[in-house]
Amino acid sequence: VVSSPEAMAAVAKTAEAAGWESVWTGEHLVASSPRRPPSPVPPDTHFVDQVASLAFLAAHTRTLRLGTGIVILPQRNPVVLAKE
């Protein structure tokens, strides 16, 4: 899980330099607690908003295509999501 802006930009720039076509985000705003092993995600992980992340990555890359792997609609306001 990459949640710092610096790390997100570095991963995207590295992918772009390596010739990757696209970068995708997933959406998990919350996680169950307690986590059931073997979860690869540490319990103190910070999740970032996928739409804001994609906008950020668009500003730091030139050729990468950006997309969402999933949007969990019940956790979002549909009007706000449409505007984003």
PDB file of C-alpha atoms in Angstrom:
ATOM      1  CA  VAL A   1       0.000   0.000   0.000  1.00  0.00           C
ATOM      2  CA  VAL A   2       1.467   3.314  -1.082  1.00  0.00           C
ATOM      3  CA  SER A   3      -0.065   6.192   0.844  1.00  0.00           C
ATOM      4  CA  SER A   4       2.440   9.031   0.939  1.00  0.00           C
ATOM      5  CA  PRO A   5       2.349  11.560  -1.912  1.00  0.00           C
ATOM      6  CA  GLU A   6       6.084  11.203  -2.448  1.00  0.00           C
ATOM      7  CA  ALA A   7       5.860   7.421  -2.742  1.00  0.00           C
ATOM      8  CA  MET A   8       2.842   7.573  -5.076  1.00  0.00           C
ATOM      9  CA  ALA A   9       4.629  10.015  -7.389  1.00  0.00           C
ATOM     10  CA  ALA A  10       7.819   7.930  -7.327  1.00  0.00           C
ATOM     11  CA  VAL A  11       5.979   4.697  -8.176  1.00  0.00           C
ATOM     12  CA  ALA A  12       4.057   6.349 -11.020  1.00  0.00           C
ATOM     13  CA  LYS A  13       7.160   8.021 -12.468  1.00  0.00           C
ATOM     14  CA  THR A  14       9.106   4.759 -12.262  1.00  0.00           C
ATOM     15  CA  ALA A  15       6.280   2.885 -13.982  1.00  0.00           C
ATOM     16  CA  GLU A  16       6.104   5.514 -16.702  1.00  0.00           C
ATOM     17  CA  ALA A  17       9.878   5.448 -17.237  1.00  0.00           C
ATOM     18  CA  ALA A  18       9.748   1.651 -17.493  1.00  0.00           C
ATOM     19  CA  GLY A  19       7.184   1.905 -20.279  1.00  0.00           C
ATOM     20  CA  TRP A  20       4.117   0.836 -18.366  1.00  0.00           C
ATOM     21  CA  GLU A  21       0.843   1.783 -19.991  1.00  0.00           C
ATOM     22  CA  SER A  22      -1.344   2.325 -16.945  1.00  0.00           C
ATOM     23  CA  VAL A  23      -1.646   2.626 -13.183  1.00  0.00           C
ATOM     24  CA  TRP A  24      -4.794   1.605 -11.337  1.00  0.00           C
ATOM     25  CA  THR A  25      -6.128   2.346  -7.889  1.00  0.00           C
ATOM     26  CA  GLY A  26      -8.425   0.334  -5.687  1.00  0.00           C
ATOM     27  CA  GLU A  27     -10.868   1.636  -3.156  1.00  0.00           C
ATOM     28  CA  HIS A  28     -10.876   0.578   0.442  1.00  0.00           C
ATOM     29  CA  LEU A  29     -11.798   3.439   2.720  1.00  0.00           C
ATOM     30  CA  VAL A  30     -12.096   1.196   5.742  1.00  0.00           C
ATOM     31  CA  ALA A  31     -10.849  -2.219   6.782  1.00  0.00           C
ATOM     32  CA  SER A  32     -12.267  -4.743   9.177  1.00  0.00           C
ATOM     33  CA  SER A  33     -10.877  -4.845  12.668  1.00  0.00           C
ATOM     34  CA  PRO A  34      -9.462  -7.068  13.915  1.00  0.00           C
ATOM     35  CA  ARG A  35      -7.860  -8.156  10.678  1.00  0.00           C
ATOM     36  CA  ARG A  36      -7.905 -11.792   9.854  1.00  0.00           C
ATOM     37  CA  PRO A  37      -4.505 -13.305   9.073  1.00  0.00           C
ATOM     38  CA  PRO A  38      -2.821 -13.441   6.676  1.00  0.00           C
ATOM     39  CA  SER A  39      -3.675  -9.815   5.807  1.00  0.00           C
ATOM     40  CA  PRO A  40      -0.829  -8.123   3.915  1.00  0.00           C
ATOM     41  CA  VAL A  41      -2.046  -4.724   5.134  1.00  0.00           C
ATOM     42  CA  PRO A  42      -0.758  -3.521   8.524  1.00  0.00           C
ATOM     43  CA  PRO A  43      -3.513  -2.404  10.932  1.00  0.00           C
ATOM     44  CA  ASP A  44      -2.284   1.209  11.023  1.00  0.00           C
ATOM     45  CA  THR A  45      -2.350   1.661   7.233  1.00  0.00           C
ATOM     46  CA  HIS A  46      -3.757   4.949   5.956  1.00  0.00           C
ATOM     47  CA  PHE A  47      -5.997   4.611   2.911  1.00  0.00           C
ATOM     48  CA  VAL A  48      -6.065   7.432   0.365  1.00  0.00           C
ATOM     49  CA  ASP A  49      -8.976   8.629  -1.757  1.00  0.00           C
ATOM     50  CA  GLN A  50      -8.686   7.102  -5.199  1.00  0.00           C
ATOM     51  CA  VAL A  51     -10.098  10.021  -7.202  1.00  0.00           C
ATOM     52  CA  ALA A  52      -7.793  12.516  -5.487  1.00  0.00           C
ATOM     53  CA  SER A  53      -4.888  10.099  -5.952  1.00  0.00           C
ATOM     54  CA  LEU A  54      -5.544   9.793  -9.677  1.00  0.00           C
ATOM     55  CA  ALA A  55      -5.711  13.576 -10.036  1.00  0.00           C
ATOM     56  CA  PHE A  56      -2.413  13.838  -8.165  1.00  0.00           C
ATOM     57  CA  LEU A  57      -0.798  11.186 -10.374  1.00  0.00           C
ATOM     58  CA  ALA A  58      -2.081  12.908 -13.520  1.00  0.00           C
ATOM     59  CA  ALA A  59      -0.198  16.022 -12.449  1.00  0.00           C
ATOM     60  CA  HIS A  60       3.028  14.028 -11.991  1.00  0.00           C
ATOM     61  CA  THR A  61       2.998  11.910 -15.152  1.00  0.00           C
ATOM     62  CA  ARG A  62       2.591  12.543 -18.871  1.00  0.00           C
ATOM     63  CA  THR A  63       1.741   9.308 -20.655  1.00  0.00           C
ATOM     64  CA  LEU A  64       0.309   6.930 -18.063  1.00  0.00           C
ATOM     65  CA  ARG A  65      -3.327   6.023 -18.354  1.00  0.00           C
ATOM     66  CA  LEU A  66      -5.034   6.139 -14.983  1.00  0.00           C
ATOM     67  CA  GLY A  67      -8.013   4.139 -13.790  1.00  0.00           C
ATOM     68  CA  THR A  68      -9.930   2.774 -10.854  1.00  0.00           C
ATOM     69  CA  GLY A  69     -10.096  -0.942 -10.263  1.00  0.00           C
ATOM     70  CA  ILE A  70     -13.287  -0.551  -8.270  1.00  0.00           C
ATOM     71  CA  VAL A  71     -15.560   2.133  -6.852  1.00  0.00           C
ATOM     72  CA  ILE A  72     -17.564   1.060  -3.809  1.00  0.00           C
ATOM     73  CA  LEU A  73     -20.727   3.056  -4.495  1.00  0.00           C
ATOM     74  CA  PRO A  74     -22.479   2.511  -1.134  1.00  0.00           C
ATOM     75  CA  GLN A  75     -19.564   4.303   0.559  1.00  0.00           C
ATOM     76  CA  ARG A  76     -19.815   7.346  -1.720  1.00  0.00           C
ATOM     77  CA  ASN A  77     -22.221  10.154  -2.399  1.00  0.00           C
ATOM     78  CA  PRO A  78     -23.215   9.576  -6.048  1.00  0.00           C
ATOM     79  CA  VAL A  79     -23.532  13.295  -6.841  1.00  0.00           C
ATOM     80  CA  VAL A  80     -20.071  14.049  -5.448  1.00  0.00           C
ATOM     81  CA  LEU A  81     -18.590  11.071  -7.306  1.00  0.00           C
ATOM     82  CA  ALA A  82     -20.146  12.256 -10.574  1.00  0.00           C
ATOM     83  CA  LYS A  83     -18.564  15.678 -10.079  1.00  0.00           C
ATOM     84  CA  GLU A  84     -15.164  14.140  -9.348  1.00  0.00           C
TER      85      GLU A  84
END
